[in-house]
mmCIF file of C-alpha atoms in Angstrom:
data_model
loop_
_atom_site.group_PDB
_atom_site.id
_atom_site.type_symbol
_atom_site.label_atom_id
_atom_site.label_comp_id
_atom_site.label_asym_id
_atom_site.label_seq_id
_atom_site.Cartn_x
_atom_site.Cartn_y
_atom_site.Cartn_z
ATOM 1 C CA MET A 1 -65.932 24.332 -8.108
ATOM 2 C CA TYR A 2 -68.843 25.715 -8.998
ATOM 3 C CA SER A 3 -71.703 26.592 -6.649
ATOM 4 C CA LYS A 4 -74.480 24.939 -7.517
ATOM 5 C CA ARG A 5 -77.180 27.088 -5.324
ATOM 6 C CA ARG A 6 -75.767 30.103 -5.807
ATOM 7 C CA ILE A 7 -75.530 29.893 -9.901
ATOM 8 C CA THR A 8 -79.482 28.678 -9.895
ATOM 9 C CA VAL A 9 -80.492 31.399 -6.793
ATOM 10 C CA ALA A 10 -78.557 34.086 -8.961
ATOM 11 C CA ALA A 11 -80.406 35.104 -12.197
ATOM 12 C CA LEU A 12 -78.428 33.805 -14.587
ATOM 13 C CA SER A 13 -79.342 34.621 -18.324
ATOM 14 C CA LEU A 14 -77.211 35.049 -21.291
ATOM 15 C CA ILE A 15 -79.158 36.947 -23.873
ATOM 16 C CA VAL A 16 -78.183 37.035 -27.417
ATOM 17 C CA LEU A 17 -79.640 39.463 -28.971
ATOM 18 C CA SER A 18 -79.654 40.593 -32.593
ATOM 19 C CA THR A 19 -80.687 43.545 -34.487
ATOM 20 C CA LEU A 20 -83.817 41.630 -35.605
ATOM 21 C CA SER A 21 -84.523 38.756 -33.435
ATOM 22 C CA VAL A 22 -84.301 38.503 -29.370
ATOM 23 C CA ALA A 23 -83.817 35.290 -28.100
ATOM 24 C CA ALA A 24 -85.106 34.409 -24.458
ATOM 25 C CA PRO A 25 -82.736 34.013 -21.692
ATOM 26 C CA ALA A 26 -81.821 30.373 -21.281
ATOM 27 C CA SER A 27 -80.261 29.356 -17.889
ATOM 28 C CA GLY A 28 -77.588 27.616 -17.286
ATOM 29 C CA LEU A 29 -75.073 28.442 -19.591
ATOM 30 C CA ILE A 30 -72.409 30.909 -17.814
ATOM 31 C CA SER A 31 -70.831 27.524 -16.642
ATOM 32 C CA SER A 32 -70.176 27.183 -20.732
ATOM 33 C CA LYS A 33 -69.077 30.247 -20.491
ATOM 34 C CA VAL A 34 -67.358 31.016 -17.965
ATOM 35 C CA GLU A 35 -63.692 29.414 -16.928
ATOM 36 C CA LEU A 36 -62.319 29.048 -13.543
ATOM 37 C CA THR A 37 -58.876 28.694 -13.001
ATOM 38 C CA THR A 38 -59.467 28.804 -9.300
ATOM 39 C CA SER A 39 -61.719 27.205 -7.004
ATOM 40 C CA ASN A 40 -62.695 30.553 -4.762
ATOM 41 C CA ASP A 41 -66.764 30.596 -4.235
ATOM 42 C CA ASN A 42 -66.327 33.772 -2.740
ATOM 43 C CA VAL A 43 -66.597 35.953 -6.291
ATOM 44 C CA GLN A 44 -69.157 33.961 -9.157
ATOM 45 C CA VAL A 45 -70.512 35.070 -12.357
ATOM 46 C CA THR A 46 -73.661 35.836 -11.167
ATOM 47 C CA ASP A 47 -75.221 37.585 -14.640
ATOM 48 C CA LEU A 48 -74.313 36.946 -18.105
ATOM 49 C CA ARG A 49 -75.069 39.121 -21.185
ATOM 50 C CA ALA A 50 -74.289 38.939 -24.880
ATOM 51 C CA VAL A 51 -75.551 40.970 -27.234
ATOM 52 C CA GLN A 52 -75.005 40.815 -31.053
ATOM 53 C CA SER A 53 -75.895 44.218 -32.644
ATOM 54 C CA ASP A 54 -74.871 45.784 -36.090
ATOM 55 C CA ARG A 55 -71.777 43.333 -36.091
ATOM 56 C CA LEU A 56 -70.001 44.045 -33.129
ATOM 57 C CA LEU A 57 -70.738 41.068 -30.142
ATOM 58 C CA ARG A 58 -71.156 42.781 -26.773
ATOM 59 C CA VAL A 59 -70.500 41.147 -23.127
ATOM 60 C CA GLN A 60 -71.994 42.565 -19.652
ATOM 61 C CA ALA A 61 -70.515 40.290 -17.217
ATOM 62 C CA GLU A 62 -71.873 40.847 -13.473
ATOM 63 C CA LEU A 63 -69.735 39.608 -10.673
ATOM 64 C CA THR A 64 -70.871 39.044 -6.799
ATOM 65 C CA ASN A 65 -69.063 38.901 -3.601
ATOM 66 C CA PHE A 66 -70.189 37.197 -0.955
ATOM 67 C CA SER A 67 -67.581 37.271 1.192
ATOM 68 C CA PRO A 68 -67.273 40.698 3.496
ATOM 69 C CA TYR A 69 -64.310 41.234 2.422
ATOM 70 C CA ASN A 70 -62.885 43.167 -0.771
ATOM 71 C CA GLN A 71 -61.424 40.031 -3.733
ATOM 72 C CA GLN A 72 -59.039 41.130 -6.090
ATOM 73 C CA VAL A 73 -59.864 38.538 -9.529
ATOM 74 C CA TYR A 74 -58.414 38.717 -12.823
ATOM 75 C CA TYR A 75 -59.905 38.203 -15.825
ATOM 76 C CA ARG A 76 -59.693 38.285 -19.377
ATOM 77 C CA PHE A 77 -61.991 37.244 -22.553
ATOM 78 C CA LYS A 78 -61.021 35.034 -25.290
ATOM 79 C CA TRP A 79 -62.992 35.451 -28.608
ATOM 80 C CA LEU A 80 -64.024 33.131 -30.640
ATOM 81 C CA ASP A 81 -65.320 32.820 -34.477
ATOM 82 C CA LYS A 82 -68.899 31.055 -34.780
ATOM 83 C CA ASN A 83 -67.058 27.589 -35.461
ATOM 84 C CA GLY A 84 -65.295 28.483 -32.219
ATOM 85 C CA PHE A 85 -62.048 28.899 -33.328
ATOM 86 C CA THR A 86 -60.274 31.776 -30.790
ATOM 87 C CA VAL A 87 -60.089 35.247 -33.368
ATOM 88 C CA TRP A 88 -57.822 37.054 -31.194
ATOM 89 C CA ASP A 89 -54.575 36.570 -29.711
ATOM 90 C CA ASP A 90 -54.230 36.082 -26.120
ATOM 91 C CA GLU A 91 -55.857 39.375 -24.013
ATOM 92 C CA PRO A 92 -53.691 40.689 -21.365
ATOM 93 C CA TRP A 93 -55.330 39.819 -17.587
ATOM 94 C CA LYS A 94 -56.923 42.640 -16.232
ATOM 95 C CA PRO A 95 -56.846 42.939 -12.179
ATOM 96 C CA MET A 96 -60.130 44.128 -11.008
ATOM 97 C CA ILE A 97 -61.299 44.548 -6.833
ATOM 98 C CA VAL A 98 -64.823 43.282 -6.161
ATOM 99 C CA TYR A 99 -65.300 45.100 -2.890
ATOM 100 C CA GLY A 100 -67.174 43.475 0.153
ATOM 101 C CA SER A 101 -70.612 41.979 -0.528
ATOM 102 C CA GLN A 102 -70.567 43.844 -3.873
ATOM 103 C CA ARG A 103 -71.474 43.546 -7.700
ATOM 104 C CA GLN A 104 -69.141 44.472 -10.326
ATOM 105 C CA ILE A 105 -69.925 44.838 -13.917
ATOM 106 C CA ILE A 106 -67.624 43.910 -16.858
ATOM 107 C CA ASN A 107 -68.811 45.441 -20.084
ATOM 108 C CA VAL A 108 -66.589 44.956 -23.146
ATOM 109 C CA SER A 109 -66.587 44.371 -26.759
ATOM 110 C CA PRO A 110 -64.031 42.303 -28.365
ATOM 111 C CA PRO A 111 -61.714 44.311 -30.478
ATOM 112 C CA SER A 112 -62.727 42.439 -33.368
ATOM 113 C CA LEU A 113 -66.062 42.380 -35.939
ATOM 114 C CA PHE A 114 -65.125 38.953 -36.808
ATOM 115 C CA ALA A 115 -65.730 37.517 -33.014
ATOM 116 C CA THR A 116 -69.269 35.726 -32.944
ATOM 117 C CA ASP A 117 -68.970 33.716 -29.580
ATOM 118 C CA PHE A 118 -66.783 34.286 -26.306
ATOM 119 C CA ARG A 119 -65.236 32.385 -23.509
ATOM 120 C CA LEU A 120 -64.721 34.559 -19.498
ATOM 121 C CA VAL A 121 -61.890 33.405 -18.235
ATOM 122 C CA LEU A 122 -61.977 34.173 -14.160
ATOM 123 C CA HIS A 123 -59.021 33.855 -11.960
ATOM 124 C CA SER A 124 -59.604 34.814 -8.158
ATOM 125 C CA SER A 125 -57.331 34.497 -5.619
ATOM 126 C CA GLN A 126 -59.026 32.871 -1.957
ATOM 127 C CA ARG A 127 -59.266 35.243 1.248
ATOM 128 C CA MET B 1 5.799 2.373 -23.168
ATOM 129 C CA GLN B 2 3.746 0.986 -25.708
ATOM 130 C CA GLY B 3 1.312 -0.977 -23.127
ATOM 131 C CA GLN B 4 1.405 2.630 -20.944
ATOM 132 C CA SER B 5 0.375 4.485 -24.384
ATOM 133 C CA ASN B 6 -2.513 2.290 -25.614
ATOM 134 C CA TYR B 7 -3.834 2.819 -21.763
ATOM 135 C CA GLU B 8 -3.816 6.339 -21.975
ATOM 136 C CA ILE B 9 -5.658 6.220 -25.307
ATOM 137 C CA ARG B 10 -8.005 3.483 -24.125
ATOM 138 C CA PHE B 11 -8.735 6.467 -21.145
ATOM 139 C CA THR B 12 -8.885 9.553 -22.800
ATOM 140 C CA LEU B 13 -11.520 7.792 -24.958
ATOM 141 C CA LEU B 14 -13.689 6.935 -22.626
ATOM 142 C CA ALA B 15 -13.357 10.571 -20.920
ATOM 143 C CA SER B 16 -14.650 11.387 -24.273
ATOM 144 C CA THR B 17 -17.312 9.581 -24.520
ATOM 145 C CA LEU B 18 -18.445 10.058 -20.713
ATOM 146 C CA VAL B 19 -18.376 13.317 -21.659
ATOM 147 C CA LEU B 20 -20.216 13.566 -24.447
ATOM 148 C CA ALA B 21 -22.974 11.098 -23.449
ATOM 149 C CA LEU B 22 -23.372 13.594 -20.457
ATOM 150 C CA ALA B 23 -23.793 16.666 -22.792
ATOM 151 C CA GLY B 24 -26.015 14.341 -24.456
ATOM 152 C CA CYS B 25 -28.233 14.373 -21.988
ATOM 153 C CA ALA B 26 -28.141 17.613 -20.627
ATOM 154 C CA THR B 27 -29.523 18.695 -24.222
ATOM 155 C CA THR B 28 -32.363 16.553 -24.520
ATOM 156 C CA SER B 29 -34.281 16.943 -21.121
ATOM 157 C CA SER B 30 -35.295 19.935 -21.869
ATOM 158 C CA PRO B 31 -34.900 22.337 -24.912
ATOM 159 C CA THR B 32 -33.039 25.619 -23.597
ATOM 160 C CA VAL B 33 -29.301 26.975 -23.871
ATOM 161 C CA GLY B 34 -28.275 28.317 -21.082
ATOM 162 C CA GLY B 35 -27.627 28.576 -16.814
ATOM 163 C CA GLY B 36 -31.339 28.852 -16.049
ATOM 164 C CA ASN B 37 -31.350 32.632 -14.560
ATOM 165 C CA VAL B 38 -33.182 33.313 -17.772
ATOM 166 C CA SER B 39 -36.439 32.897 -18.039
ATOM 167 C CA TYR B 40 -39.643 33.281 -19.981
ATOM 168 C CA GLY B 41 -43.118 34.710 -18.564
ATOM 169 C CA ASP B 42 -46.655 34.881 -19.862
ATOM 170 C CA SER B 43 -46.526 38.646 -21.651
ATOM 171 C CA LYS B 44 -49.688 38.775 -20.985
ATOM 172 C CA ALA B 45 -49.599 38.502 -17.279
ATOM 173 C CA VAL B 46 -50.551 41.322 -14.618
ATOM 174 C CA GLU B 47 -47.182 43.391 -14.043
ATOM 175 C CA THR B 48 -46.693 44.754 -10.283
ATOM 176 C CA VAL B 49 -42.952 44.952 -10.448
ATOM 177 C CA THR B 50 -43.049 49.180 -9.758
ATOM 178 C CA THR B 51 -45.879 51.167 -9.732
ATOM 179 C CA ASP B 52 -44.319 52.946 -13.146
ATOM 180 C CA LEU B 53 -46.535 51.720 -16.057
ATOM 181 C CA GLY B 54 -46.037 48.963 -17.891
ATOM 182 C CA SER B 55 -46.508 46.238 -19.836
ATOM 183 C CA THR B 56 -49.916 45.384 -18.265
ATOM 184 C CA ASP B 57 -51.314 48.785 -18.671
ATOM 185 C CA ILE B 58 -49.723 49.964 -22.037
ATOM 186 C CA GLN B 59 -52.331 46.930 -23.105
ATOM 187 C CA MET B 60 -54.883 47.725 -20.731
ATOM 188 C CA ILE B 61 -54.610 50.706 -21.738
ATOM 189 C CA SER B 62 -54.213 49.588 -25.842
ATOM 190 C CA GLU B 63 -57.176 47.202 -25.476
ATOM 191 C CA LYS B 64 -59.555 49.601 -24.042
ATOM 192 C CA MET B 65 -59.351 52.017 -27.004
ATOM 193 C CA THR B 66 -59.222 49.554 -29.782
ATOM 194 C CA GLN B 67 -62.727 48.130 -28.469
ATOM 195 C CA SER B 68 -63.961 51.387 -27.821
ATOM 196 C CA LEU B 69 -63.545 52.663 -31.632
ATOM 197 C CA ILE B 70 -64.008 49.954 -32.976
ATOM 198 C CA GLN B 71 -67.735 50.312 -31.452
ATOM 199 C CA HIS B 72 -67.723 54.168 -32.964
ATOM 200 C CA PRO B 73 -69.995 53.897 -36.179
ATOM 201 C CA LEU B 74 -67.619 55.952 -37.669
ATOM 202 C CA ILE B 75 -65.027 53.484 -37.562
ATOM 203 C CA GLN B 76 -66.883 51.171 -39.219
ATOM 204 C CA ASP B 77 -67.545 53.251 -41.822
ATOM 205 C CA LEU B 78 -64.128 53.990 -42.608
ATOM 206 C CA ILE B 79 -63.513 50.607 -42.926
ATOM 207 C CA ARG B 80 -66.424 50.281 -45.361
ATOM 208 C CA LYS B 81 -64.878 53.060 -47.459
ATOM 209 C CA ARG B 82 -61.457 51.869 -46.996
ATOM 210 C CA GLN B 83 -60.480 55.263 -45.868
ATOM 211 C CA LEU B 84 -57.628 56.087 -44.089
ATOM 212 C CA LEU B 85 -56.711 56.572 -40.289
ATOM 213 C CA MET B 86 -53.417 57.567 -39.154
ATOM 214 C CA ALA B 87 -51.795 58.263 -35.331
ATOM 215 C CA SER B 88 -50.646 61.251 -34.124
ATOM 216 C CA PRO B 89 -47.289 61.610 -31.219
ATOM 217 C CA VAL B 90 -48.914 60.860 -27.971
ATOM 218 C CA LYS B 91 -48.308 63.277 -25.518
ATOM 219 C CA ASN B 92 -46.560 62.131 -22.376
ATOM 220 C CA LYS B 93 -47.202 64.184 -19.527
ATOM 221 C CA THR B 94 -46.053 62.194 -16.548
ATOM 222 C CA SER B 95 -43.261 62.395 -14.868
ATOM 223 C CA GLU B 96 -41.524 58.660 -16.689
ATOM 224 C CA TYR B 97 -40.371 57.820 -19.752
ATOM 225 C CA PHE B 98 -41.652 55.896 -21.540
ATOM 226 C CA ASP B 99 -42.232 55.955 -25.774
ATOM 227 C CA THR B 100 -46.344 56.491 -25.969
ATOM 228 C CA ARG B 101 -45.540 54.778 -29.754
ATOM 229 C CA LEU B 102 -46.181 52.069 -27.981
ATOM 230 C CA ILE B 103 -49.470 53.060 -27.653
ATOM 231 C CA THR B 104 -51.244 54.212 -30.582
ATOM 232 C CA ASP B 105 -48.889 51.503 -32.751
ATOM 233 C CA THR B 106 -50.766 48.031 -30.613
ATOM 234 C CA ILE B 107 -54.320 50.650 -31.836
ATOM 235 C CA LEU B 108 -53.556 50.833 -35.082
ATOM 236 C CA THR B 109 -52.600 46.819 -35.562
ATOM 237 C CA GLN B 110 -55.290 46.042 -33.075
ATOM 238 C CA LEU B 111 -57.698 47.847 -35.541
ATOM 239 C CA GLN B 112 -56.167 46.598 -39.015
ATOM 240 C CA LYS B 113 -57.079 43.236 -37.984
ATOM 241 C CA SER B 114 -60.386 44.496 -37.855
ATOM 242 C CA GLY B 115 -59.784 45.860 -41.590
ATOM 243 C CA VAL B 116 -58.774 49.478 -40.892
ATOM 244 C CA ARG B 117 -56.571 50.988 -43.299
ATOM 245 C CA TYR B 118 -54.067 53.674 -41.924
ATOM 246 C CA ALA B 119 -51.281 55.555 -42.860
ATOM 247 C CA ILE B 120 -47.898 56.084 -41.857
ATOM 248 C CA GLU B 121 -46.843 59.443 -39.790
ATOM 249 C CA GLY B 122 -44.123 61.707 -38.965
ATOM 250 C CA GLU B 123 -41.155 59.410 -37.602
ATOM 251 C CA ASP B 124 -42.127 56.450 -40.795
ATOM 252 C CA MET B 125 -41.912 59.166 -42.921
ATOM 253 C CA GLN B 126 -38.575 59.754 -44.024
ATOM 254 C CA ASN B 127 -37.835 55.499 -44.890
ATOM 255 C CA GLN B 128 -41.207 56.216 -47.168
ATOM 256 C CA VAL B 129 -39.649 59.216 -48.751
ATOM 257 C CA ASP B 130 -36.431 58.021 -49.088
ATOM 258 C CA GLU B 131 -37.436 54.888 -51.092
ATOM 259 C CA LEU B 132 -39.665 56.770 -53.177
ATOM 260 C CA ARG B 133 -36.552 58.993 -54.581
ATOM 261 C CA ARG B 134 -34.618 55.819 -54.809
ATOM 262 C CA GLN B 135 -36.286 53.865 -57.076
ATOM 263 C CA ASN B 136 -37.568 57.515 -58.920
ATOM 264 C CA GLN B 137 -34.145 59.615 -59.066
ATOM 265 C CA SER B 138 -31.696 57.328 -58.321
ATOM 266 C CA GLY B 139 -31.574 55.795 -62.227
ATOM 267 C CA LEU B 140 -31.016 52.398 -60.883
ATOM 268 C CA TYR B 141 -34.276 50.934 -60.918
ATOM 269 C CA ASP B 142 -36.621 49.994 -64.516
ATOM 270 C CA LYS B 143 -39.046 52.980 -64.941
ATOM 271 C CA GLY B 144 -41.900 50.307 -65.807
ATOM 272 C CA LYS B 145 -41.225 48.258 -62.698
ATOM 273 C CA SER B 146 -40.995 51.380 -60.295
ATOM 274 C CA VAL B 147 -43.951 53.333 -58.041
ATOM 275 C CA LYS B 148 -45.265 56.178 -59.324
ATOM 276 C CA MET B 149 -44.244 59.649 -57.090
ATOM 277 C CA GLY B 150 -47.378 61.391 -55.878
ATOM 278 C CA ARG B 151 -49.354 59.087 -55.027
ATOM 279 C CA MET B 152 -49.558 58.631 -51.670
ATOM 280 C CA GLN B 153 -52.755 58.992 -49.902
ATOM 281 C CA GLY B 154 -53.779 61.225 -46.689
ATOM 282 C CA ALA B 155 -55.399 60.220 -44.016
ATOM 283 C CA LYS B 156 -59.122 61.336 -43.228
ATOM 284 C CA TYR B 157 -59.511 60.696 -39.495
ATOM 285 C CA ARG B 158 -56.166 61.440 -37.242
ATOM 286 C CA ILE B 159 -55.809 60.006 -33.269
ATOM 287 C CA ASP B 160 -53.881 62.067 -30.950
ATOM 288 C CA GLY B 161 -53.935 62.237 -27.115
ATOM 289 C CA SER B 162 -52.326 62.262 -24.098
ATOM 290 C CA ILE B 163 -51.051 60.398 -21.253
ATOM 291 C CA SER B 164 -51.179 61.880 -17.464
ATOM 292 C CA SER B 165 -50.165 60.940 -14.396
ATOM 293 C CA ILE B 166 -50.571 62.268 -10.575
ATOM 294 C CA VAL B 167 -48.305 61.200 -8.384
ATOM 295 C CA LYS B 168 -48.800 61.200 -4.771
ATOM 296 C CA LYS B 169 -46.616 59.590 -1.558
ATOM 297 C CA ASN B 170 -45.961 59.434 2.220
ATOM 298 C CA VAL B 171 -43.735 57.619 4.134
ATOM 299 C CA ASP B 172 -45.640 54.213 3.529
ATOM 300 C CA ILE B 173 -47.350 54.104 0.875
ATOM 301 C CA LYS B 174 -47.152 55.345 -3.278
ATOM 302 C CA ASP B 175 -50.277 56.229 -4.993
ATOM 303 C CA VAL B 176 -50.325 56.806 -8.857
ATOM 304 C CA TYR B 177 -53.048 57.587 -11.013
ATOM 305 C CA TYR B 178 -52.377 57.487 -14.623
ATOM 306 C CA LYS B 179 -54.721 58.975 -17.155
ATOM 307 C CA MET B 180 -54.763 58.271 -20.475
ATOM 308 C CA ASN B 181 -57.043 60.130 -23.247
ATOM 309 C CA LEU B 182 -57.563 59.476 -27.181
ATOM 310 C CA ARG B 183 -59.331 61.584 -29.724
ATOM 311 C CA LEU B 184 -60.136 60.973 -32.970
ATOM 312 C CA VAL B 185 -60.120 64.424 -34.877
ATOM 313 C CA GLU B 186 -61.124 65.058 -38.605
ATOM 314 C CA ILE B 187 -58.424 66.369 -40.431
ATOM 315 C CA GLU B 188 -60.182 68.655 -42.845
ATOM 316 C CA THR B 189 -62.487 70.211 -40.198
ATOM 317 C CA GLY B 190 -60.494 69.430 -36.918
ATOM 318 C CA ILE B 191 -63.922 68.087 -35.198
ATOM 319 C CA VAL B 192 -63.158 65.955 -32.688
ATOM 320 C CA GLU B 193 -65.615 63.149 -34.146
ATOM 321 C CA TRP B 194 -64.764 60.559 -31.030
ATOM 322 C CA SER B 195 -62.302 60.635 -28.299
ATOM 323 C CA ASP B 196 -62.608 58.343 -24.634
ATOM 324 C CA GLU B 197 -60.452 58.206 -21.402
ATOM 325 C CA LYS B 198 -58.585 55.485 -19.483
ATOM 326 C CA ASP B 199 -57.633 55.739 -15.752
ATOM 327 C CA ILE B 200 -55.505 53.593 -13.544
ATOM 328 C CA ARG B 201 -54.420 53.339 -10.181
ATOM 329 C CA LYS B 202 -51.364 51.939 -8.869
ATOM 330 C CA SER B 203 -50.706 52.082 -5.405
ATOM 331 C CA ALA B 204 -47.362 50.212 -3.131
ATOM 332 C CA ARG B 205 -46.498 50.037 0.793
ATOM 333 C CA ARG B 206 -42.759 51.903 0.909
#
């Protein structure tokens, strides 16, 4: 399902910052924040960062296409509060093309100030 | 003669029971009514039926604008001070017809979930005025339990914008590029305090 080798090789980090405190990057947390709906090894989440600043969460995910061909992916975020409850309706799926052997950055903030946690749901078709 | 009549009654009863039993089976297999030609889909699914502006485009535009607005310090200040926002109609400069209020209404609804308060505008104003007049001028309402005239609050900021498109096509392909601009304007000064845009490209083989 998830290529551990690639995850290890890639710079995996989840940095949770607040305006006052900075936490060290914690490896291996990507799998806990990413939900894959398909088993396409070509596109992987290779970096994931989250910053809580001025009441608002900011998330940056890096998708890497390990194949030489363009890959069509669909993604959306689930926004959760500190207790794990969803604070927002289902987001629309968003289409994105990750070009062959390229990286693509997703930069988002939740539409709600009550979100303190997230899950990235990624759907990519095997090609 | 009597025997034949009894036989007919028994046959009718048996047939009725069978029909009812079959009908019962049909309704308990799934809680639906209809011939099966209509089905419900995922309203958040990516819609690629045509290159025309569709549900996914509206949802993506609204989401991007809400996320961008909510990050702006002015909106967070507006929430703290309980100031009011309003939305002017978004200009549709594309060659297609669609109701641009879909976009602004969605943005306002999403912002309100984070605590933004907004005032009604043009199209909704008539209903508001009608109700105020009904309560104050019809003589039908108890004065002590009616709302008062002259207490409506004006918005400090308004959202407006436009959506445009460029359509290119040849014998093989049709390509449509949409661009939505949205601005936050301080009504008193006319200063644009925030603006953002979202572009979408859709292509179809012909």
